[in-house]
């Protein structure tokens, strides 16, 4: 059973995961800014809390499917920093032996099954994970993460219909950060929200403040519990905001300054931290110690990644098939 | 259709600027030309690679339309628009995303003319960017031209330089058939990777004719004349091949370098004339070798010139693997200038078969 969202332990757990994500994101951005690493990176800054809540709800054997902007979802699911940074840097010790890269972090050991760079690509696959669990009599749930923009691609519509029809144990978590690349949500569809589309497929749909830890946690906890009971899928639309544009280095000239300022002023990670202290669920020293531990973990992961070798050139030809083909 | 002044002048332009100029000219001379694609209008920063920057402001956002992320809807609207009297130019951000719109492209755009007994031609252009060699990983680095050259009804154009980019794009837009127009995104940056430090992003700038400048589809460009070996390539490989040909010239090997410009229609005549002259042929492609366009070309040359060739036609392309991420693997994956030089040398030095 999942604990109620107001449980201080739950909020502390969400903060811990959110802090891991925020500090990891900060580290990546610092390395990119300082030229320590040159990769394509889609910052998750501003979207940490909803992912942390998802991580706090899910079990280790549940499945997660996510996108190129997926570091928060991966870390929330338990992705260790070591193989994450090693993969970013294309090292053999990376999660995918350096062959996938930042857009395709995969860690089935912890249920991180697919990270797709193709908008909408993950949704139909999540249905398959749900179907397998259903047929194999497992009570695992699949959470598939995607953006507001992905709600406009055919795969979204096909996947929602099938999931509803087959009562699949899948939670469709639409992270509505109000932009798809450089095009605003308002310029992408007529509907004010994504969640009401669920009704068209005979599925439950909920819009929730994804930056409010308690609110998003209780919605996700309910959706996941329902899926686990075999009562079918839910479309959860978590409202949030991208603080750092589409990709690292995005000049963001299409994002109004006032809007950005307001979002940053309501920084969900800082807000949760403040709430924990104000309500007496945590104290400053404990949180500072937690953050210091996370930073040390990041230091270690980055150092290990840097020291790790690149993949052997023979790796180019392996993993294409189960066995290498002669021609 | 109105016309614009063709002042006969030229301007030094890069690849992306030349494409922007071609689109601008097309929008000016024909009111039925429309552009659609993700992020392409100025409110959305003029496209992922800024190729359409300024065009919505100049020609109106009813003619230069940003779309939702909906590749099927983009290509479908282009097809329907064409049937209804428009001349749509669709932008699909990366070639890899063409996979999402494959049904519209293959089952519809390519086949409607034929299946209607010629009554419903589909004069659309699909512009798309390939992005290999930039650390983008397995889903953003593809070069997939052979998927489309295999589909009767589609034309496939792969420009290699700014002047050709402009001239071929204008010809594609006003072509009566659907054209897939593949732009190597590295050519937007002087054949460097996106954001690569150092180097000169203007190194491939050339003089580009102003106004309504067209380069016919199906006419290859001999980039360099030679008599020892024919090197056939297209797209961004032309830049590497040119460097290799220059280097080999210093070694005394005379390379005839052919830039195909379009794969369908194919200028087989130019290729065969050169192959008959040099009797030795190397084909160079970015894409995976297996079932690639180079294989088709090698077969066509061999069918025509089996008795003339002194050595077998050779292909150099990428290995039969997805595109890896790690920098060392991606470098090894890419058909390199060094490997090409070695391949050409070997082809030239190889003993001719006894005839
Ligand atoms: C099929 C496909 N079309 C286009 C793209 C290019 N692209 C990458 S991210 C993106 C925007 C996605 O927006 P959204 O779904 O809201 O997710 P966000 O990036 O905001 O997390 C686009 C258009 C892609 N990767 N795949
Ligand atoms: Mg979005």
PDB file of N, CA and C in Angstrom, chain A residues 22 25 29 41-50 67-70 72 119 146-150 175-185 188 210-211 238-268, chain B residues 39 43-45 48 69 93:
ATOM      1  N   UNK A  22      18.001  17.291  -9.297  1.00  0.00           N
ATOM      2  CA  UNK A  22      18.435  18.685  -9.454  1.00  0.00           C
ATOM      3  C   UNK A  22      19.959  18.796  -9.439  1.00  0.00           C
ATOM      4  N   UNK A  25      21.410  17.320 -12.624  1.00  0.00           N
ATOM      5  CA  UNK A  25      21.175  18.246 -13.737  1.00  0.00           C
ATOM      6  C   UNK A  25      22.158  19.416 -13.671  1.00  0.00           C
ATOM      7  N   UNK A  29      25.034  20.369 -16.453  1.00  0.00           N
ATOM      8  CA  UNK A  29      25.081  21.700 -17.062  1.00  0.00           C
ATOM      9  C   UNK A  29      26.419  22.378 -16.776  1.00  0.00           C
ATOM     10  N   UNK A  41      22.255  17.571 -24.612  1.00  0.00           N
ATOM     11  CA  UNK A  41      21.570  17.350 -23.324  1.00  0.00           C
ATOM     12  C   UNK A  41      20.271  18.153 -23.285  1.00  0.00           C
ATOM     13  N   UNK A  42      19.219  17.478 -22.873  1.00  0.00           N
ATOM     14  CA  UNK A  42      17.911  18.111 -22.757  1.00  0.00           C
ATOM     15  C   UNK A  42      17.630  18.304 -21.270  1.00  0.00           C
ATOM     16  N   UNK A  43      17.829  19.516 -20.765  1.00  0.00           N
ATOM     17  CA  UNK A  43      17.758  19.736 -19.316  1.00  0.00           C
ATOM     18  C   UNK A  43      16.384  19.393 -18.751  1.00  0.00           C
ATOM     19  N   UNK A  44      16.398  18.860 -17.536  1.00  0.00           N
ATOM     20  CA  UNK A  44      15.147  18.487 -16.872  1.00  0.00           C
ATOM     21  C   UNK A  44      14.810  19.501 -15.776  1.00  0.00           C
ATOM     22  N   UNK A  45      15.615  20.549 -15.701  1.00  0.00           N
ATOM     23  CA  UNK A  45      15.438  21.555 -14.656  1.00  0.00           C
ATOM     24  C   UNK A  45      13.995  22.073 -14.620  1.00  0.00           C
ATOM     25  N   UNK A  46      13.381  21.985 -13.437  1.00  0.00           N
ATOM     26  CA  UNK A  46      11.999  22.445 -13.287  1.00  0.00           C
ATOM     27  C   UNK A  46      11.000  21.303 -13.276  1.00  0.00           C
ATOM     28  N   UNK A  47      11.422  20.137 -13.762  1.00  0.00           N
ATOM     29  CA  UNK A  47      10.502  19.001 -13.860  1.00  0.00           C
ATOM     30  C   UNK A  47      10.847  17.894 -12.851  1.00  0.00           C
ATOM     31  N   UNK A  48      11.673  18.228 -11.857  1.00  0.00           N
ATOM     32  CA  UNK A  48      12.185  17.195 -10.957  1.00  0.00           C
ATOM     33  C   UNK A  48      11.116  16.573 -10.067  1.00  0.00           C
ATOM     34  N   UNK A  49      10.239  17.427  -9.523  1.00  0.00           N
ATOM     35  CA  UNK A  49       9.350  16.952  -8.466  1.00  0.00           C
ATOM     36  C   UNK A  49       8.353  15.909  -8.963  1.00  0.00           C
ATOM     37  N   UNK A  50       7.815  16.118 -10.151  1.00  0.00           N
ATOM     38  CA  UNK A  50       6.842  15.137 -10.650  1.00  0.00           C
ATOM     39  C   UNK A  50       7.520  13.786 -10.884  1.00  0.00           C
ATOM     40  N   UNK A  67      11.910   9.532 -22.402  1.00  0.00           N
ATOM     41  CA  UNK A  67      12.361  10.180 -23.635  1.00  0.00           C
ATOM     42  C   UNK A  67      13.772  10.728 -23.468  1.00  0.00           C
ATOM     43  N   UNK A  68      14.289  11.307 -24.553  1.00  0.00           N
ATOM     44  CA  UNK A  68      15.563  12.055 -24.535  1.00  0.00           C
ATOM     45  C   UNK A  68      15.640  12.985 -23.332  1.00  0.00           C
ATOM     46  N   UNK A  69      14.543  13.643 -22.956  1.00  0.00           N
ATOM     47  CA  UNK A  69      14.526  14.468 -21.744  1.00  0.00           C
ATOM     48  C   UNK A  69      14.090  13.537 -20.615  1.00  0.00           C
ATOM     49  N   UNK A  70      14.998  12.660 -20.197  1.00  0.00           N
ATOM     50  CA  UNK A  70      14.566  11.582 -19.317  1.00  0.00           C
ATOM     51  C   UNK A  70      15.409  11.369 -18.088  1.00  0.00           C
ATOM     52  N   UNK A  72      15.596  12.841 -15.296  1.00  0.00           N
ATOM     53  CA  UNK A  72      14.829  12.890 -14.040  1.00  0.00           C
ATOM     54  C   UNK A  72      14.042  11.597 -13.822  1.00  0.00           C
ATOM     55  N   UNK A 119       9.789  11.216 -30.759  1.00  0.00           N
ATOM     56  CA  UNK A 119       8.618  11.693 -30.031  1.00  0.00           C
ATOM     57  C   UNK A 119       7.462  10.702 -30.206  1.00  0.00           C
ATOM     58  N   UNK A 146       6.163  11.232 -21.324  1.00  0.00           N
ATOM     59  CA  UNK A 146       6.274  11.914 -22.615  1.00  0.00           C
ATOM     60  C   UNK A 146       5.859  13.366 -22.423  1.00  0.00           C
ATOM     61  N   UNK A 147       6.085  14.168 -23.441  1.00  0.00           N
ATOM     62  CA  UNK A 147       5.791  15.591 -23.323  1.00  0.00           C
ATOM     63  C   UNK A 147       4.421  15.957 -23.850  1.00  0.00           C
ATOM     64  N   UNK A 148       4.076  17.220 -23.670  1.00  0.00           N
ATOM     65  CA  UNK A 148       2.818  17.739 -24.203  1.00  0.00           C
ATOM     66  C   UNK A 148       2.804  17.658 -25.725  1.00  0.00           C
ATOM     67  N   UNK A 149       3.962  17.883 -26.325  1.00  0.00           N
ATOM     68  CA  UNK A 149       4.029  17.839 -27.789  1.00  0.00           C
ATOM     69  C   UNK A 149       3.726  16.454 -28.328  1.00  0.00           C
ATOM     70  N   UNK A 150       4.114  15.446 -27.566  1.00  0.00           N
ATOM     71  CA  UNK A 150       3.916  14.066 -28.010  1.00  0.00           C
ATOM     72  C   UNK A 150       2.442  13.694 -28.085  1.00  0.00           C
ATOM     73  N   UNK A 175       4.111  14.979 -19.288  1.00  0.00           N
ATOM     74  CA  UNK A 175       4.766  16.076 -18.576  1.00  0.00           C
ATOM     75  C   UNK A 175       4.569  17.337 -19.401  1.00  0.00           C
ATOM     76  N   UNK A 176       3.552  18.095 -19.039  1.00  0.00           N
ATOM     77  CA  UNK A 176       3.219  19.283 -19.827  1.00  0.00           C
ATOM     78  C   UNK A 176       4.062  20.471 -19.369  1.00  0.00           C
ATOM     79  N   UNK A 177       5.181  20.655 -20.068  1.00  0.00           N
ATOM     80  CA  UNK A 177       6.092  21.771 -19.733  1.00  0.00           C
ATOM     81  C   UNK A 177       5.845  22.959 -20.648  1.00  0.00           C
ATOM     82  N   UNK A 178       4.732  22.915 -21.358  1.00  0.00           N
ATOM     83  CA  UNK A 178       4.213  24.029 -22.152  1.00  0.00           C
ATOM     84  C   UNK A 178       4.966  24.361 -23.428  1.00  0.00           C
ATOM     85  N   UNK A 179       5.966  23.557 -23.753  1.00  0.00           N
ATOM     86  CA  UNK A 179       6.657  23.754 -25.033  1.00  0.00           C
ATOM     87  C   UNK A 179       7.008  22.427 -25.660  1.00  0.00           C
ATOM     88  N   UNK A 180       6.982  22.416 -26.966  1.00  0.00           N
ATOM     89  CA  UNK A 180       7.539  21.325 -27.741  1.00  0.00           C
ATOM     90  C   UNK A 180       8.605  21.974 -28.605  1.00  0.00           C
ATOM     91  N   UNK A 181       9.853  21.674 -28.326  1.00  0.00           N
ATOM     92  CA  UNK A 181      10.966  22.409 -28.929  1.00  0.00           C
ATOM     93  C   UNK A 181      10.721  23.900 -28.791  1.00  0.00           C
ATOM     94  N   UNK A 182      10.515  24.581 -29.912  1.00  0.00           N
ATOM     95  CA  UNK A 182      10.407  26.039 -29.849  1.00  0.00           C
ATOM     96  C   UNK A 182       8.977  26.514 -30.079  1.00  0.00           C
ATOM     97  N   UNK A 183       8.041  25.580 -29.993  1.00  0.00           N
ATOM     98  CA  UNK A 183       6.652  25.935 -30.254  1.00  0.00           C
ATOM     99  C   UNK A 183       5.846  25.758 -28.969  1.00  0.00           C
ATOM    100  N   UNK A 184       5.096  26.782 -28.619  1.00  0.00           N
ATOM    101  CA  UNK A 184       4.368  26.740 -27.351  1.00  0.00           C
ATOM    102  C   UNK A 184       3.193  25.771 -27.435  1.00  0.00           C
ATOM    103  N   UNK A 185       2.764  25.332 -26.277  1.00  0.00           N
ATOM    104  CA  UNK A 185       1.601  24.453 -26.185  1.00  0.00           C
ATOM    105  C   UNK A 185       0.405  25.094 -26.886  1.00  0.00           C
ATOM    106  N   UNK A 188       0.013  24.541 -30.502  1.00  0.00           N
ATOM    107  CA  UNK A 188       0.091  23.151 -30.954  1.00  0.00           C
ATOM    108  C   UNK A 188      -1.238  22.416 -30.955  1.00  0.00           C
ATOM    109  N   UNK A 210       2.096  19.295 -11.395  1.00  0.00           N
ATOM    110  CA  UNK A 210       3.236  18.385 -11.288  1.00  0.00           C
ATOM    111  C   UNK A 210       4.352  18.934 -10.425  1.00  0.00           C
ATOM    112  N   UNK A 211       4.256  20.211 -10.096  1.00  0.00           N
ATOM    113  CA  UNK A 211       5.295  20.818  -9.265  1.00  0.00           C
ATOM    114  C   UNK A 211       4.924  20.800  -7.785  1.00  0.00           C
ATOM    115  N   UNK A 238       0.750  16.131 -15.916  1.00  0.00           N
ATOM    116  CA  UNK A 238       1.415  16.869 -14.838  1.00  0.00           C
ATOM    117  C   UNK A 238       1.885  18.208 -15.384  1.00  0.00           C
ATOM    118  N   UNK A 239       1.321  19.287 -14.857  1.00  0.00           N
ATOM    119  CA  UNK A 239       1.692  20.621 -15.329  1.00  0.00           C
ATOM    120  C   UNK A 239       3.042  21.010 -14.725  1.00  0.00           C
ATOM    121  N   UNK A 240       3.938  21.491 -15.588  1.00  0.00           N
ATOM    122  CA  UNK A 240       5.281  21.835 -15.129  1.00  0.00           C
ATOM    123  C   UNK A 240       5.877  22.865 -16.076  1.00  0.00           C
ATOM    124  N   UNK A 241       7.171  23.076 -15.978  1.00  0.00           N
ATOM    125  CA  UNK A 241       7.819  24.082 -16.828  1.00  0.00           C
ATOM    126  C   UNK A 241       9.284  23.718 -17.008  1.00  0.00           C
ATOM    127  N   UNK A 242       9.778  23.949 -18.222  1.00  0.00           N
ATOM    128  CA  UNK A 242      11.183  23.717 -18.548  1.00  0.00           C
ATOM    129  C   UNK A 242      11.969  24.985 -18.253  1.00  0.00           C
ATOM    130  N   UNK A 243      12.881  24.953 -17.282  1.00  0.00           N
ATOM    131  CA  UNK A 243      13.617  26.181 -16.935  1.00  0.00           C
ATOM    132  C   UNK A 243      14.703  26.526 -17.953  1.00  0.00           C
ATOM    133  N   UNK A 244      15.218  25.537 -18.626  1.00  0.00           N
ATOM    134  CA  UNK A 244      16.412  25.792 -19.444  1.00  0.00           C
ATOM    135  C   UNK A 244      16.225  25.527 -20.930  1.00  0.00           C
ATOM    136  N   UNK A 245      14.994  25.708 -21.391  1.00  0.00           N
ATOM    137  CA  UNK A 245      14.770  25.578 -22.826  1.00  0.00           C
ATOM    138  C   UNK A 245      14.812  24.137 -23.295  1.00  0.00           C
ATOM    139  N   UNK A 246      14.834  23.974 -24.605  1.00  0.00           N
ATOM    140  CA  UNK A 246      14.732  22.627 -25.161  1.00  0.00           C
ATOM    141  C   UNK A 246      16.003  21.818 -24.959  1.00  0.00           C
ATOM    142  N   UNK A 247      17.116  22.369 -25.371  1.00  0.00           N
ATOM    143  CA  UNK A 247      18.393  21.656 -25.218  1.00  0.00           C
ATOM    144  C   UNK A 247      19.383  22.604 -24.545  1.00  0.00           C
ATOM    145  N   UNK A 248      20.448  22.048 -23.980  1.00  0.00           N
ATOM    146  CA  UNK A 248      21.458  22.908 -23.382  1.00  0.00           C
ATOM    147  C   UNK A 248      22.035  23.806 -24.477  1.00  0.00           C
ATOM    148  N   UNK A 249      22.015  25.097 -24.242  1.00  0.00           N
ATOM    149  CA  UNK A 249      22.512  26.034 -25.245  1.00  0.00           C
ATOM    150  C   UNK A 249      21.393  26.719 -26.024  1.00  0.00           C
ATOM    151  N   UNK A 250      20.157  26.283 -25.800  1.00  0.00           N
ATOM    152  CA  UNK A 250      19.001  26.899 -26.467  1.00  0.00           C
ATOM    153  C   UNK A 250      18.929  28.381 -26.071  1.00  0.00           C
ATOM    154  N   UNK A 251      18.958  29.290 -27.030  1.00  0.00           N
ATOM    155  CA  UNK A 251      18.890  30.716 -26.684  1.00  0.00           C
ATOM    156  C   UNK A 251      17.542  31.123 -26.063  1.00  0.00           C
ATOM    157  N   UNK A 252      16.506  30.288 -26.222  1.00  0.00           N
ATOM    158  CA  UNK A 252      15.216  30.487 -25.542  1.00  0.00           C
ATOM    159  C   UNK A 252      14.535  31.812 -25.848  1.00  0.00           C
ATOM    160  N   UNK A 253      14.811  32.371 -27.005  1.00  0.00           N
ATOM    161  CA  UNK A 253      14.224  33.684 -27.298  1.00  0.00           C
ATOM    162  C   UNK A 253      12.709  33.606 -27.495  1.00  0.00           C
ATOM    163  N   UNK A 254      12.214  32.405 -27.696  1.00  0.00           N
ATOM    164  CA  UNK A 254      10.771  32.214 -27.901  1.00  0.00           C
ATOM    165  C   UNK A 254      10.020  32.065 -26.571  1.00  0.00           C
ATOM    166  N   UNK A 255      10.725  32.014 -25.468  1.00  0.00           N
ATOM    167  CA  UNK A 255      10.080  31.876 -24.155  1.00  0.00           C
ATOM    168  C   UNK A 255      10.015  33.237 -23.473  1.00  0.00           C
ATOM    169  N   UNK A 256       8.804  33.743 -23.197  1.00  0.00           N
ATOM    170  CA  UNK A 256       8.695  35.076 -22.598  1.00  0.00           C
ATOM    171  C   UNK A 256       9.439  35.170 -21.266  1.00  0.00           C
ATOM    172  N   UNK A 257      10.184  36.245 -21.095  1.00  0.00           N
ATOM    173  CA  UNK A 257      11.000  36.433 -19.894  1.00  0.00           C
ATOM    174  C   UNK A 257      10.162  36.380 -18.611  1.00  0.00           C
ATOM    175  N   UNK A 258       9.004  37.041 -18.654  1.00  0.00           N
ATOM    176  CA  UNK A 258       8.158  37.102 -17.455  1.00  0.00           C
ATOM    177  C   UNK A 258       7.698  35.705 -17.029  1.00  0.00           C
ATOM    178  N   UNK A 259       7.307  34.942 -18.037  1.00  0.00           N
ATOM    179  CA  UNK A 259       6.828  33.580 -17.790  1.00  0.00           C
ATOM    180  C   UNK A 259       7.936  32.752 -17.138  1.00  0.00           C
ATOM    181  N   UNK A 260       9.132  32.883 -17.683  1.00  0.00           N
ATOM    182  CA  UNK A 260      10.275  32.131 -17.161  1.00  0.00           C
ATOM    183  C   UNK A 260      10.588  32.551 -15.726  1.00  0.00           C
ATOM    184  N   UNK A 261      10.562  33.850 -15.513  1.00  0.00           N
ATOM    185  CA  UNK A 261      10.853  34.396 -14.190  1.00  0.00           C
ATOM    186  C   UNK A 261       9.869  33.849 -13.159  1.00  0.00           C
ATOM    187  N   UNK A 262       8.607  33.889 -13.530  1.00  0.00           N
ATOM    188  CA  UNK A 262       7.568  33.433 -12.598  1.00  0.00           C
ATOM    189  C   UNK A 262       7.763  31.952 -12.278  1.00  0.00           C
ATOM    190  N   UNK A 263       8.080  31.166 -13.293  1.00  0.00           N
ATOM    191  CA  UNK A 263       8.272  29.735 -13.072  1.00  0.00           C
ATOM    192  C   UNK A 263       9.453  29.492 -12.139  1.00  0.00           C
ATOM    193  N   UNK A 264      10.525  30.212 -12.388  1.00  0.00           N
ATOM    194  CA  UNK A 264      11.720  30.008 -11.563  1.00  0.00           C
ATOM    195  C   UNK A 264      11.489  30.474 -10.129  1.00  0.00           C
ATOM    196  N   UNK A 265      10.675  31.530  -9.976  1.00  0.00           N
ATOM    197  CA  UNK A 265      10.374  32.018  -8.624  1.00  0.00           C
ATOM    198  C   UNK A 265       9.628  30.948  -7.834  1.00  0.00           C
ATOM    199  N   UNK A 266       8.876  30.109  -8.559  1.00  0.00           N
ATOM    200  CA  UNK A 266       8.117  29.037  -7.891  1.00  0.00           C
ATOM    201  C   UNK A 266       8.859  27.700  -7.993  1.00  0.00           C
ATOM    202  N   UNK A 267      10.158  27.742  -8.110  1.00  0.00           N
ATOM    203  CA  UNK A 267      10.995  26.541  -8.254  1.00  0.00           C
ATOM    204  C   UNK A 267      10.493  25.391  -7.366  1.00  0.00           C
ATOM    205  N   UNK A 268      10.021  24.307  -7.974  1.00  0.00           N
ATOM    206  CA  UNK A 268       9.380  23.246  -7.192  1.00  0.00           C
ATOM    207  C   UNK A 268      10.329  22.529  -6.227  1.00  0.00           C
TER     208      UNK A 268
ATOM    209  N   UNK B  39       8.201  23.816 -36.023  1.00  0.00           N
ATOM    210  CA  UNK B  39       9.035  24.959 -35.614  1.00  0.00           C
ATOM    211  C   UNK B  39       9.445  25.878 -36.753  1.00  0.00           C
ATOM    212  N   UNK B  43       7.919  32.716 -35.213  1.00  0.00           N
ATOM    213  CA  UNK B  43       7.542  32.683 -33.793  1.00  0.00           C
ATOM    214  C   UNK B  43       8.170  31.463 -33.107  1.00  0.00           C
ATOM    215  N   UNK B  44       8.453  30.425 -33.886  1.00  0.00           N
ATOM    216  CA  UNK B  44       9.111  29.229 -33.352  1.00  0.00           C
ATOM    217  C   UNK B  44      10.575  29.167 -33.785  1.00  0.00           C
ATOM    218  N   UNK B  45      11.170  30.305 -33.962  1.00  0.00           N
ATOM    219  CA  UNK B  45      12.601  30.466 -34.269  1.00  0.00           C
ATOM    220  C   UNK B  45      13.050  30.063 -35.679  1.00  0.00           C
ATOM    221  N   UNK B  48      14.390  24.193 -36.773  1.00  0.00           N
ATOM    222  CA  UNK B  48      15.422  23.596 -35.933  1.00  0.00           C
ATOM    223  C   UNK B  48      16.814  24.034 -36.389  1.00  0.00           C
ATOM    224  N   UNK B  69       3.776  18.329 -33.615  1.00  0.00           N
ATOM    225  CA  UNK B  69       4.694  17.207 -33.888  1.00  0.00           C
ATOM    226  C   UNK B  69       3.859  16.064 -34.436  1.00  0.00           C
ATOM    227  N   UNK B  93      12.166  17.175 -39.710  1.00  0.00           N
ATOM    228  CA  UNK B  93      13.394  17.652 -39.068  1.00  0.00           C
ATOM    229  C   UNK B  93      14.633  16.770 -39.304  1.00  0.00           C
TER     230      UNK B  93
END
